Coordinates of C-alpha atoms and ligand atoms in Angstrom, one line a residue:
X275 CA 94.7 -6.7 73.5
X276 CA 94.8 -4.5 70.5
X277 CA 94.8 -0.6 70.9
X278 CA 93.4 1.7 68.7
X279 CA 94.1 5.1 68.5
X280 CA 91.5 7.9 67.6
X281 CA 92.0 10.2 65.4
X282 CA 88.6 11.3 65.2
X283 CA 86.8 9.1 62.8
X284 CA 83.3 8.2 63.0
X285 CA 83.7 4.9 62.0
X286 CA 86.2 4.6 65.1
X287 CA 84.0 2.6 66.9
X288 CA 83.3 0.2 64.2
X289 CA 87.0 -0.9 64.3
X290 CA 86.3 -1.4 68.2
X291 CA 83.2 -3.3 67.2
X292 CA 85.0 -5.5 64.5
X293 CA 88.1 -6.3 66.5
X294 CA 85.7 -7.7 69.5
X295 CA 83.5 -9.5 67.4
X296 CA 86.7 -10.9 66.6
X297 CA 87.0 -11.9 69.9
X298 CA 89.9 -10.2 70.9
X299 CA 89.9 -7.1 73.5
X300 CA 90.1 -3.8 72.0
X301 CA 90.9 -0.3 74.0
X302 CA 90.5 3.0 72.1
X303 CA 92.5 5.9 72.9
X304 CA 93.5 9.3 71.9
X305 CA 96.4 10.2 70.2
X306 CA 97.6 12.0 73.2
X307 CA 98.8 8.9 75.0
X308 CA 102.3 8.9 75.7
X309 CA 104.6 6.0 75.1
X310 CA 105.3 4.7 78.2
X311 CA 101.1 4.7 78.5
X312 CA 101.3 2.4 75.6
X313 CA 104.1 0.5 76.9
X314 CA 101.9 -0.6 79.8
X315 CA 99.1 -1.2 78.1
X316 CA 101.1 -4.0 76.6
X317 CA 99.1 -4.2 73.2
X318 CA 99.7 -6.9 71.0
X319 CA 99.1 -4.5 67.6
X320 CA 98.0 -1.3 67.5
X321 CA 95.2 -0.1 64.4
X322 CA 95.8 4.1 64.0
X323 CA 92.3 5.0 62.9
X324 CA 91.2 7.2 60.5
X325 CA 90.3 11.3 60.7
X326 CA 89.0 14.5 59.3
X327 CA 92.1 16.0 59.2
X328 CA 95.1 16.3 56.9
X329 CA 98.4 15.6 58.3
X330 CA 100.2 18.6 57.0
X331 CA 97.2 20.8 58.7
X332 CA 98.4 23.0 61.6
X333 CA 97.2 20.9 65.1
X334 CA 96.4 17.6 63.1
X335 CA 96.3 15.4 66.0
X336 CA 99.8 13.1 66.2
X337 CA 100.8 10.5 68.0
X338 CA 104.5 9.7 69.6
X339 CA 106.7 7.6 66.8
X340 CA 107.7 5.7 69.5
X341 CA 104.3 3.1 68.1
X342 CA 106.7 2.4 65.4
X343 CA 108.7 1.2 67.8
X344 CA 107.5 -0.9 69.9
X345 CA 108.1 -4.2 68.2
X346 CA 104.4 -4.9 67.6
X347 CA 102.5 -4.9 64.4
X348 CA 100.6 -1.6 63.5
X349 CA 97.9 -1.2 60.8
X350 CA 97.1 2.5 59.8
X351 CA 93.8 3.2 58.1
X352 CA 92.9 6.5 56.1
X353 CA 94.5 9.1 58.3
X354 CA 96.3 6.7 60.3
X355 CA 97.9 5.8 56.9
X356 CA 99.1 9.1 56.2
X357 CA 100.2 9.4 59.8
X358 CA 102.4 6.3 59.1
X359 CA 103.7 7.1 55.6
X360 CA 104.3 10.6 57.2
X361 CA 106.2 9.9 60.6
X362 CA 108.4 7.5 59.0
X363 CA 109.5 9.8 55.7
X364 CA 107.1 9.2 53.2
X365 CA 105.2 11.8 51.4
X366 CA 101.4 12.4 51.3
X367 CA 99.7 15.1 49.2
X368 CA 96.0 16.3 48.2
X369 CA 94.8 14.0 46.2
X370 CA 93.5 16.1 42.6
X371 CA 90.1 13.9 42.9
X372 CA 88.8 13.5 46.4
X373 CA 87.8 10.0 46.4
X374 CA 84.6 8.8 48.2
X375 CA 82.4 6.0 48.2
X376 CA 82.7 2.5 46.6
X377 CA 86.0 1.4 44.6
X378 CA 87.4 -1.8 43.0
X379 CA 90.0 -2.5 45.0
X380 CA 92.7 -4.4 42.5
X381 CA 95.0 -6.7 45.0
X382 CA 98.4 -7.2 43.7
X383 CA 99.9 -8.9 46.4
X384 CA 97.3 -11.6 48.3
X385 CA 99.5 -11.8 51.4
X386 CA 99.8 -9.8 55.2
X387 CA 96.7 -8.1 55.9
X388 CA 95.1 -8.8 51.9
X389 CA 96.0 -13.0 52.7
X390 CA 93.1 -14.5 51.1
X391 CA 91.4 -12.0 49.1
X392 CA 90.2 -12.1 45.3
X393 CA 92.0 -9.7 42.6
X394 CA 89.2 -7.4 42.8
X395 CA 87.0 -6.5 45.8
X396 CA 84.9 -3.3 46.9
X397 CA 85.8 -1.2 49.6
X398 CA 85.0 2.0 50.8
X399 CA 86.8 5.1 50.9
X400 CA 86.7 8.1 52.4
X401 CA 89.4 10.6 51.6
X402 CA 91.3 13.8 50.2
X403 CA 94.6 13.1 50.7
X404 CA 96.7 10.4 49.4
X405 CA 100.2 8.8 49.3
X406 CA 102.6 9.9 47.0
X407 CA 105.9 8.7 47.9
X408 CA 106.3 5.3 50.0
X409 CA 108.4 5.2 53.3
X410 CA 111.8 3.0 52.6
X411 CA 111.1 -0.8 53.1
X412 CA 107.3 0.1 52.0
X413 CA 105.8 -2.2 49.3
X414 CA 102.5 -2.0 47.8
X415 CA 100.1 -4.5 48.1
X416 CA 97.0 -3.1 46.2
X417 CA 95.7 0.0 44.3
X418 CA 92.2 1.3 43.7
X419 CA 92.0 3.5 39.3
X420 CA 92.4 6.5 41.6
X421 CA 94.8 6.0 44.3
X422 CA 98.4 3.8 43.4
X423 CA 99.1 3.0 46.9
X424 CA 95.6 1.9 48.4
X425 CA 97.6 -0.8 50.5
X426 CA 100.9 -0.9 51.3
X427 CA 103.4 -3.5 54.1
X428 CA 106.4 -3.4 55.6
X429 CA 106.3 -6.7 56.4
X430 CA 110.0 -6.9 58.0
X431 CA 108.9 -4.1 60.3
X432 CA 105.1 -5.9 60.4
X433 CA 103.5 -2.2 59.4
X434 CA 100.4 -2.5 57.5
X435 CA 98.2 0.7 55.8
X436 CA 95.3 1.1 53.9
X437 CA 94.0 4.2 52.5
X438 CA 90.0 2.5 52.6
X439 CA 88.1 1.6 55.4
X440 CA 87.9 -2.2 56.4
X441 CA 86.2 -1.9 59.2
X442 CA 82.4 -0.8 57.4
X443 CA 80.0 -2.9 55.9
X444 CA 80.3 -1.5 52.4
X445 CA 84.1 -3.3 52.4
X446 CA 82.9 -6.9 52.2
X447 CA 86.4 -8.6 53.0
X448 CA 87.2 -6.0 55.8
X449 CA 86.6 -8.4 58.5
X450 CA 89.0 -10.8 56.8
X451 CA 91.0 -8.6 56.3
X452 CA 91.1 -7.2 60.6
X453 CA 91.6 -10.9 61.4
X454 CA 94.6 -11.0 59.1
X455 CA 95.6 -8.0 60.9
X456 CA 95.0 -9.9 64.5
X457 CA 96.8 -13.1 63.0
X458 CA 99.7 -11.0 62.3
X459 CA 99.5 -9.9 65.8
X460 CA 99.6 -13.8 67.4
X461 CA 96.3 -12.7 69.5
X462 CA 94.4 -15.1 71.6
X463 CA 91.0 -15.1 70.5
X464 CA 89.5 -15.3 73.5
X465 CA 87.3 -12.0 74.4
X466 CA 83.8 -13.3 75.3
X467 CA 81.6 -12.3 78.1
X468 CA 82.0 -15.0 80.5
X469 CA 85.8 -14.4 80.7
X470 CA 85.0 -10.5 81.0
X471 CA 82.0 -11.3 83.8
X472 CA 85.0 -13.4 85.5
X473 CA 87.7 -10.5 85.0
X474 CA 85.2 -8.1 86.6
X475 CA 84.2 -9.7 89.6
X476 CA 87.9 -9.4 90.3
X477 CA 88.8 -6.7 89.5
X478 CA 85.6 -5.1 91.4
X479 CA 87.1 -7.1 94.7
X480 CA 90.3 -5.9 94.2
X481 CA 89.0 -2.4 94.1
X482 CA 86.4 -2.1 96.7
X483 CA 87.6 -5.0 99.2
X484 CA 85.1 -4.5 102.3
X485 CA 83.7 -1.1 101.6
X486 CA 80.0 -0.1 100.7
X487 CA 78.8 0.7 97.2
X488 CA 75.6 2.2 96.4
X489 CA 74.2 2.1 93.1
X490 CA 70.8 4.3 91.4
X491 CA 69.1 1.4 89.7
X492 CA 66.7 2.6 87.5
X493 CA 65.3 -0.4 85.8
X494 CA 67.4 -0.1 82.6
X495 CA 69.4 -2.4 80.9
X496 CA 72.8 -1.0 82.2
X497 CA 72.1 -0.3 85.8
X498 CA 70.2 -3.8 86.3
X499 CA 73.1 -5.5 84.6
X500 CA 76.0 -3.4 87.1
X501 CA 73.6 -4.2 89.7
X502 CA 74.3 -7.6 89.4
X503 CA 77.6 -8.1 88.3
X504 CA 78.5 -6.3 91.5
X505 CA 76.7 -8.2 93.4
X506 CA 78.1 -10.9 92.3
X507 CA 81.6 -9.6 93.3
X508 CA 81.2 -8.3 96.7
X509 CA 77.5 -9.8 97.5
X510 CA 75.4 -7.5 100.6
X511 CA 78.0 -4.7 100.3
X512 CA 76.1 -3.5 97.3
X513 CA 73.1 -1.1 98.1
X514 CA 71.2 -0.8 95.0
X515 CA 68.7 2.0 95.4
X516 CA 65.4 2.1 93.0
X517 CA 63.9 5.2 93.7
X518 CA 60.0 5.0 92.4
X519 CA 59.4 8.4 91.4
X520 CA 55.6 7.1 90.2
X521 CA 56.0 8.3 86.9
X522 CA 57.0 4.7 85.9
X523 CA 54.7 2.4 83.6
X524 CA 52.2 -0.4 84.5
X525 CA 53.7 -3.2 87.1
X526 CA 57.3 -1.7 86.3
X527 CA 58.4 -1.7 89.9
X528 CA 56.6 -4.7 91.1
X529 CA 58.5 -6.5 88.4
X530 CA 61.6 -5.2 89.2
X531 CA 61.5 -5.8 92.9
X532 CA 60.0 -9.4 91.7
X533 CA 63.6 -10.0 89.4
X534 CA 66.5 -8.5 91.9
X535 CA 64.7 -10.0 95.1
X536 CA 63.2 -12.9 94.2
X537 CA 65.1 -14.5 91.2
X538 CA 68.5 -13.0 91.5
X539 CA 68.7 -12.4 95.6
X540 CA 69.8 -9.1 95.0
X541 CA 68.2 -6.6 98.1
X542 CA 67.5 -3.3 96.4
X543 CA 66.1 -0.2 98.5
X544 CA 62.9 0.4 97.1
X545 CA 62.2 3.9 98.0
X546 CA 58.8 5.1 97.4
X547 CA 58.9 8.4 96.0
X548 CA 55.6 9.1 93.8
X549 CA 53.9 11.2 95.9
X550 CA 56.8 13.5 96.7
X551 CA 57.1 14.0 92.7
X552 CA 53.7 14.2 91.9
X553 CA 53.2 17.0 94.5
X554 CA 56.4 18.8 93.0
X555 CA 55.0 18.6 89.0
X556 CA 51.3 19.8 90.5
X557 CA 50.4 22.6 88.0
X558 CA 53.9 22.5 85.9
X559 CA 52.9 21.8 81.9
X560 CA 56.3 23.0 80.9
X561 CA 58.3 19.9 79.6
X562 CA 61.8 21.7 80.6
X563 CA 60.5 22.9 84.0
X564 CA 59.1 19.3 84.3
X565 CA 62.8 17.6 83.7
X566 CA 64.4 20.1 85.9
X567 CA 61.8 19.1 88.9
X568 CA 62.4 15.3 88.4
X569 CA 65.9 15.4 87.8
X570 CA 66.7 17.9 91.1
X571 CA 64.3 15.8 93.5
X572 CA 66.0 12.4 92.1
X573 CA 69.0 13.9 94.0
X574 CA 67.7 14.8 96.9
X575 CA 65.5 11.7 97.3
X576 CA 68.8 9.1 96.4
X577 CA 71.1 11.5 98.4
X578 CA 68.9 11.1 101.2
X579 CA 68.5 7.4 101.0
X580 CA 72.1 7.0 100.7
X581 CA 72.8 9.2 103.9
X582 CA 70.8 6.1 105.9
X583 CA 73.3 3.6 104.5
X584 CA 76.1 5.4 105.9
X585 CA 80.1 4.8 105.7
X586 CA 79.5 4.8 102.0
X587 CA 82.7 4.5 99.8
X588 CA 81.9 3.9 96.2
X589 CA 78.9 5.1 93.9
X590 CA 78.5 2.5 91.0
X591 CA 77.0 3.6 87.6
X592 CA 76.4 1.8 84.2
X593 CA 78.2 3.7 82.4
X594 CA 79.2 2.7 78.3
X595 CA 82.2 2.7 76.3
X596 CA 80.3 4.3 73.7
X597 CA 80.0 7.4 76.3
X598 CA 83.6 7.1 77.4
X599 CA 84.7 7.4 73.9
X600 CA 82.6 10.4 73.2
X601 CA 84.1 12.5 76.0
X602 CA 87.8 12.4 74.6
X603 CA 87.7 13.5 71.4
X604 CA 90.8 13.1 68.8
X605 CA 91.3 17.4 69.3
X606 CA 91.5 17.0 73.7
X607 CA 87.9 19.0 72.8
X608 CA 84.4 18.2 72.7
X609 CA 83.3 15.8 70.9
X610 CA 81.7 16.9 67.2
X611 CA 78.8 14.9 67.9
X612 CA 76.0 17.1 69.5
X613 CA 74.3 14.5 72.1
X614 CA 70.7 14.5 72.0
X615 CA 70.4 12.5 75.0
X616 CA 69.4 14.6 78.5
X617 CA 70.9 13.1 81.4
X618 CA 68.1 13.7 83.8
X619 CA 68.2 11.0 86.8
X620 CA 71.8 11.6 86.1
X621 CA 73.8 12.0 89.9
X622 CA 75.7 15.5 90.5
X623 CA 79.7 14.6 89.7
X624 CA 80.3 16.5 93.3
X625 CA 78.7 13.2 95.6
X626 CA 81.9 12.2 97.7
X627 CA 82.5 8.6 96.3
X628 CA 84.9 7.0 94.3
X629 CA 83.5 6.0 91.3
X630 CA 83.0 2.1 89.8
X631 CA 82.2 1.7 86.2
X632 CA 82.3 -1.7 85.7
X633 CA 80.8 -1.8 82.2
X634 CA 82.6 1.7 81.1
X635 CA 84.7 -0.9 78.1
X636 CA 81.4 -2.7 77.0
X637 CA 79.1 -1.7 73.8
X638 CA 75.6 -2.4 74.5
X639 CA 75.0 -5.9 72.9
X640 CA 78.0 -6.7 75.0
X641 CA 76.1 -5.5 78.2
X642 CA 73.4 -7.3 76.8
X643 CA 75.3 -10.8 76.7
X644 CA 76.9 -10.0 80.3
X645 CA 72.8 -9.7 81.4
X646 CA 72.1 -13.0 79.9
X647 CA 75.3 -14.6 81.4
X648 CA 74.6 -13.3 84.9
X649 CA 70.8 -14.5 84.4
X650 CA 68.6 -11.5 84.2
X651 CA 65.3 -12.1 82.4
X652 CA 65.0 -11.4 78.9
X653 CA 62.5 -9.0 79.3
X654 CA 64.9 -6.9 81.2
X655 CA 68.1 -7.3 78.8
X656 CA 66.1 -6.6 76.0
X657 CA 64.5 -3.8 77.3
X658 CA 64.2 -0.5 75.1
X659 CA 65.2 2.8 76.5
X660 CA 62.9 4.8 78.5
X661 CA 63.7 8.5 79.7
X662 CA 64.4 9.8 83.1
X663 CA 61.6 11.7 83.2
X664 CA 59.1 8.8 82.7
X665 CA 55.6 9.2 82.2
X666 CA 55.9 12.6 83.1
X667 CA 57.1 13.9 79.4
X668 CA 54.8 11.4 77.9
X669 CA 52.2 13.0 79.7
X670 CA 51.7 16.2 78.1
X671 CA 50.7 19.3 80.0
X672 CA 49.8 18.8 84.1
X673 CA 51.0 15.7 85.3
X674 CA 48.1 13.7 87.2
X675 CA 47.8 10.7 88.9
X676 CA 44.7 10.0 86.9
X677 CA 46.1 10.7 83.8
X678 CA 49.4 9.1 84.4
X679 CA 46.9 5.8 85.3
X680 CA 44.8 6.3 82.3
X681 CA 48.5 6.5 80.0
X682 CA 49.9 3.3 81.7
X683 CA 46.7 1.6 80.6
X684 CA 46.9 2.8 76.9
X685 CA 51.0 1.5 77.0
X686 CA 50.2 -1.2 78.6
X687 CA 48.1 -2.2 75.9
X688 CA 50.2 -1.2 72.9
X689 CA 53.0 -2.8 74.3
X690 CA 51.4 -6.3 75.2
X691 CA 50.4 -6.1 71.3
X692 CA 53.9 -5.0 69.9
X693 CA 55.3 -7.9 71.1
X694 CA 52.5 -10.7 70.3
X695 CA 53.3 -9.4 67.0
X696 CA 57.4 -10.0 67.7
X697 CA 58.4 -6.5 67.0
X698 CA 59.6 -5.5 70.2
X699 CA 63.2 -6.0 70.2
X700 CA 63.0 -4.4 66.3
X701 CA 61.6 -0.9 67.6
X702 CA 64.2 1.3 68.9
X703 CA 61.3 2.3 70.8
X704 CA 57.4 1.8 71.1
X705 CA 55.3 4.0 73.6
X706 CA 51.9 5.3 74.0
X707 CA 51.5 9.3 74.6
X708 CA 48.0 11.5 76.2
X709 CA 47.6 14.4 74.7
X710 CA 45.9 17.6 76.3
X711 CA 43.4 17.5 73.5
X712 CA 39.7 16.1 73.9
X713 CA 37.3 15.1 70.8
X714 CA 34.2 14.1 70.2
X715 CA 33.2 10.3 69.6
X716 CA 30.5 8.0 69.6
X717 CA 30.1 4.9 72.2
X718 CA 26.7 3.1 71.7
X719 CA 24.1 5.8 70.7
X720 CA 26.3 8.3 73.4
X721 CA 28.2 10.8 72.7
X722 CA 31.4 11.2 74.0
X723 CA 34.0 14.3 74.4
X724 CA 37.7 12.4 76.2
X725 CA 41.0 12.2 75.4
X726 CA 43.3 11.4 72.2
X727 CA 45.9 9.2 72.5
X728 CA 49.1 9.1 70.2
X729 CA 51.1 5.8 69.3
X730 CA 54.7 6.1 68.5
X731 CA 57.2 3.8 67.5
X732 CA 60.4 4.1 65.5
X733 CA 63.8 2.6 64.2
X734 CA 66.9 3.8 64.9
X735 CA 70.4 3.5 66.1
X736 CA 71.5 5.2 68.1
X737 CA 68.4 7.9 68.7
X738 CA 70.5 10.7 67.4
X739 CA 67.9 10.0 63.9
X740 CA 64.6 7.6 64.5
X741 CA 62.5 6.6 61.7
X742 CA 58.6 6.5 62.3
X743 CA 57.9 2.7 62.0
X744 CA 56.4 0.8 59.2
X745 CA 53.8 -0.7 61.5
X746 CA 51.3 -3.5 59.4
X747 CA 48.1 -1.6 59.5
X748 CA 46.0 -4.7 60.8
X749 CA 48.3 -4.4 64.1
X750 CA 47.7 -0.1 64.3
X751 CA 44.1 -1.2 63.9
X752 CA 44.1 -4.3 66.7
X753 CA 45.8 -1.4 69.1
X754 CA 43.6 1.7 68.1
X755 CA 40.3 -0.9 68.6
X756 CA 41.8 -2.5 72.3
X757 CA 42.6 1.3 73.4
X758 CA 39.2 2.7 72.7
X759 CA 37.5 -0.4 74.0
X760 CA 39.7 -1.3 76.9
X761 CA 40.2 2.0 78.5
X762 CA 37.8 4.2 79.4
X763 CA 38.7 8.0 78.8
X764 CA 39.9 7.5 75.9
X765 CA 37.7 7.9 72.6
X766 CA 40.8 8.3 69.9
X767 CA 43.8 7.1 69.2
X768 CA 46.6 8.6 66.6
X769 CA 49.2 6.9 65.2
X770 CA 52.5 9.2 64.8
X771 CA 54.1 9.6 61.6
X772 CA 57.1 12.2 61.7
X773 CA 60.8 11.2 61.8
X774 CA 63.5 12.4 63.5
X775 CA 65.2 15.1 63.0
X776 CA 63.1 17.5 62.6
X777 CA 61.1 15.9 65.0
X778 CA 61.9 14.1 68.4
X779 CA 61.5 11.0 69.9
X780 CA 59.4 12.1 72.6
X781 CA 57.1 14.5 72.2
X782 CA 58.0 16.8 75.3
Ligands
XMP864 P1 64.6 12.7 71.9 O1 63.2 12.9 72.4 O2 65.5 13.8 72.3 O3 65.1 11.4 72.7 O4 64.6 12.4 70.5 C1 66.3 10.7 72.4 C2 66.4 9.5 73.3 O5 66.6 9.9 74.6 C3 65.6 9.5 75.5 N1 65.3 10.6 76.4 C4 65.8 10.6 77.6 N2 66.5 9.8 78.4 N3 66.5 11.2 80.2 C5 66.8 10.0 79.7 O6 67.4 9.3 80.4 C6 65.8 12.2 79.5 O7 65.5 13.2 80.0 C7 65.4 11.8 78.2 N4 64.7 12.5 77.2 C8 64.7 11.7 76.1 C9 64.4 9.2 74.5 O8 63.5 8.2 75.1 C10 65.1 8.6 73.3 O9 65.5 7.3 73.5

């Protein structure tokens, strides 16, 4: 495995992203880790990342020398450059031109980490400071018009730096240049999801033996995916719980039931919950007050459900690296990143189980490819987010059984086109909204006065920004002329054009 070691760079999980693709196993980890931490993590190189700070800034995160020592190779990028040049008696300064963006990158030396690459090459930087005097034993490999010392090797020692960043896009040979890096290190190139499905299913034996797990399964890629790889491991001792809170769209449940009983053999708890939640949202039109409601009975209904298991040990959760990384920022603080996401349907930290997280190391196209390894249908591995809240925040104003069944009409509709026309899986997301509005239409010579429905679909991410989509107006037109024909209470159908920010995702 390789380590990397965050020092707060928001490409940090590209590196993680590059190295797997790689296929070789990648941890990330804050520069707080000590060195016998290190020593047992047994890594086979270690890449110091980049960072906003300066390294003669009071509080710039550091890391224990000891990586120097370890008789491994180490590759520092950016900050983790200046960190090197630094902790082993080199000199960095301010640069007198902050340099950022695209540069030529003008290899002297094609070998180490630069082994194959032309004289001249883009790559991207990203930085203030810059190297001024090498470490002893330094050498440098290649230079950029405004910084000498853009690469630099101590082969003997197998330390590597580069003041760019290989592990974006914009720096075309920066792949080649992190499997040079992984060369260097002799590692196995063998991360791929069946050996991670089979190193699991072990480890989750190991871990829970003959105790009970529950698990809240809500349908989404992540839990349906735990759901089965832990099943997998310790078969019947799993309890999957699928609480339906109603608020979920047209033959969601039945489908999910249809998967985890039928095709996979997995028994989940269906727990019937609608009515319980639609009594609680009766005359609430407030989107917060209606999150709050769902998110507080949730508990209560799982807790309860859980309670008739009994002799409960573990509670499992689908839980991602890119969330585990977020909560230990480079500074032992909060992360800079402001999350947009609102864990409602989330579980209270204070439920007295241990906690599994089986897929807490995975990205999500690598959950996605542990899905499709463990056979769940595409339909559900490909699935595109869906709040907590359900139906209930798309559902603006009081929450109604009728209106809820007039909406999951309208999606149902939308989403049956979106993917005749093979967009699906390019939409971050693609939903249908009722608004509290009514207008005046025309059916046949009557007159009609019912509701307005809004499309929305975007691009994104990552959902912290979403693009309105580019839909082909023939398609907005086939939807608008099914809705208004097909469901009957609806007269008008809108088609959502703002992005965000400033707007949001969903409209409540
Ligand atoms: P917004 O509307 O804030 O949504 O732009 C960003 C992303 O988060 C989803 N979302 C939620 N997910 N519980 C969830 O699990 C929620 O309460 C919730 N609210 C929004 C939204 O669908 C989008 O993907």
């Amino acid at each position: 495995m390789i380590l990397i070691i965050d020092f707060g760079s928001q490409y940090n999980q590209l590196i993680a992203r590059r190295v797997r693709e790689l296929k070789v196993y990648c941890q990330i980890e804050p520069p707080a880790i000590t060195a016998e931490a290190i020593r047992a993590l047994r890594p086979e190189g270690v890449i110091l990342s980049g960072g906003p700070a300066s390294i003669y800034e009071t509080g710039s995160p550091r890391l224990d020398p000891a990586v120097f020592g370890l008789g491994v190779p180490v590759l520092g990028i950016c900050y983790g450059m200046q960190y090197m040049v630094h902790a082993l008696g080199g000199v960095v300064e301010a640069a007198s031109k902050r340099e950022y963006g695209l540069a030529d990158l003008l290899v002297e030396r094609p070998e180490g980490v630069l082994a194959g690459l032309p004289e001249k090459t883009p790559c991207w930087m990203s930085h203030g400071d810059s190297i001024k005097n090498l470490p002893a034993g330094f050498e440098t490999l290649a230079r950029t018009e405004n910084t000498p010392h853009a690469a630099i090797a101590c082969p003997s020692r197998g330390l590597y730096a580069l003041q760019f960043h290989p592990e974006v896009t914009h720096t075309p040979k920066g792949k080649l240049i992190l499997d040079n890096f992984l060369g260097l290190c002799r590692c196995k190139k063998n991360w791929n999801m069946r050996s991670f499905v089979k190193d699991s299913v072990k480890t989750i034996q190991e871990t829970v033996g003959n105790e009970k797990v529950i698990l809240g399964l809500s349908g989404g890629v992540d839990s349906s995916v735990a759901a089965v790889l832990i099943h997998k491991a310790i078969g019947d001792n799993l309890h999957p719980i699928f609480v339906d809170n109603g608020l979920l769209r047209k033959n969601e449940a039945a489908r999910l039931d249809q998967v985890f009983r039928q095709n996979l053999r997995v028994p989940v708890r269906m727990v019937d919950a609608g009515g319980q939640f639609l009594d609680a949202l009766s005359g609430v039109s407030d989107p917060e007050q209606k999150r709050k409601i769902i998110g507080k009975l949730f508990i209560e209904v799982f807790e309860a459900e859980a309670a008739k298991i009994g002799g409960v040990e573990f509670l499992a959760q689908g839980t991602l690296y890119p969330d585990v990384i977020e909560s230990v920022s480079a500074w032992g603080g909060p992360s800079v990143v402001i999350k947009s996401h609102h864990n409602v349907g989330g579980l209270p930290e204070n439920m007295r189980h241990k906690l599994i997280e089986p897929l807490k190391y995975l990205f999500k196209d690598e959950v996605r490819k542990v899905g499709e390894e463990l056979g769940l249908p595409e339909d559900m591995v490909w699935r595109q987010p869906f709040p907590g809240p359900g139906l209930a925040i798309r559902v603006l104003g009081e929450v109604t059984r009728e209106r809820l069944d007039l909406l999951r009409e309208v999606d149902a509709i939308l989403i049956g086109e979106i993917r005749a026309a093979g967009l699906y899986k390019k939409l971050w997301q693609s939903f249908a909204v009722l608004l509290p509005v009514r207008s005046v239409g025309i059916m046949g010579d009557q007159r009609t006065y019912e509701n307005a429905a809004a499309i929305r679909a975007v691009t994104s991410k990552d959902a912290m920004t979403a693009d309105w989509a580019r839909l082909p107006h023939e398609l907005l037109a086939r939807i608008s002329n099914r809705i208004i024909n097909e469901v009957r209470g609806v007269n008008r159908v809108v088609y959502d054009i703002s992005s965000k920010p400033p707007s949001t995702i969903e409209w409540e």
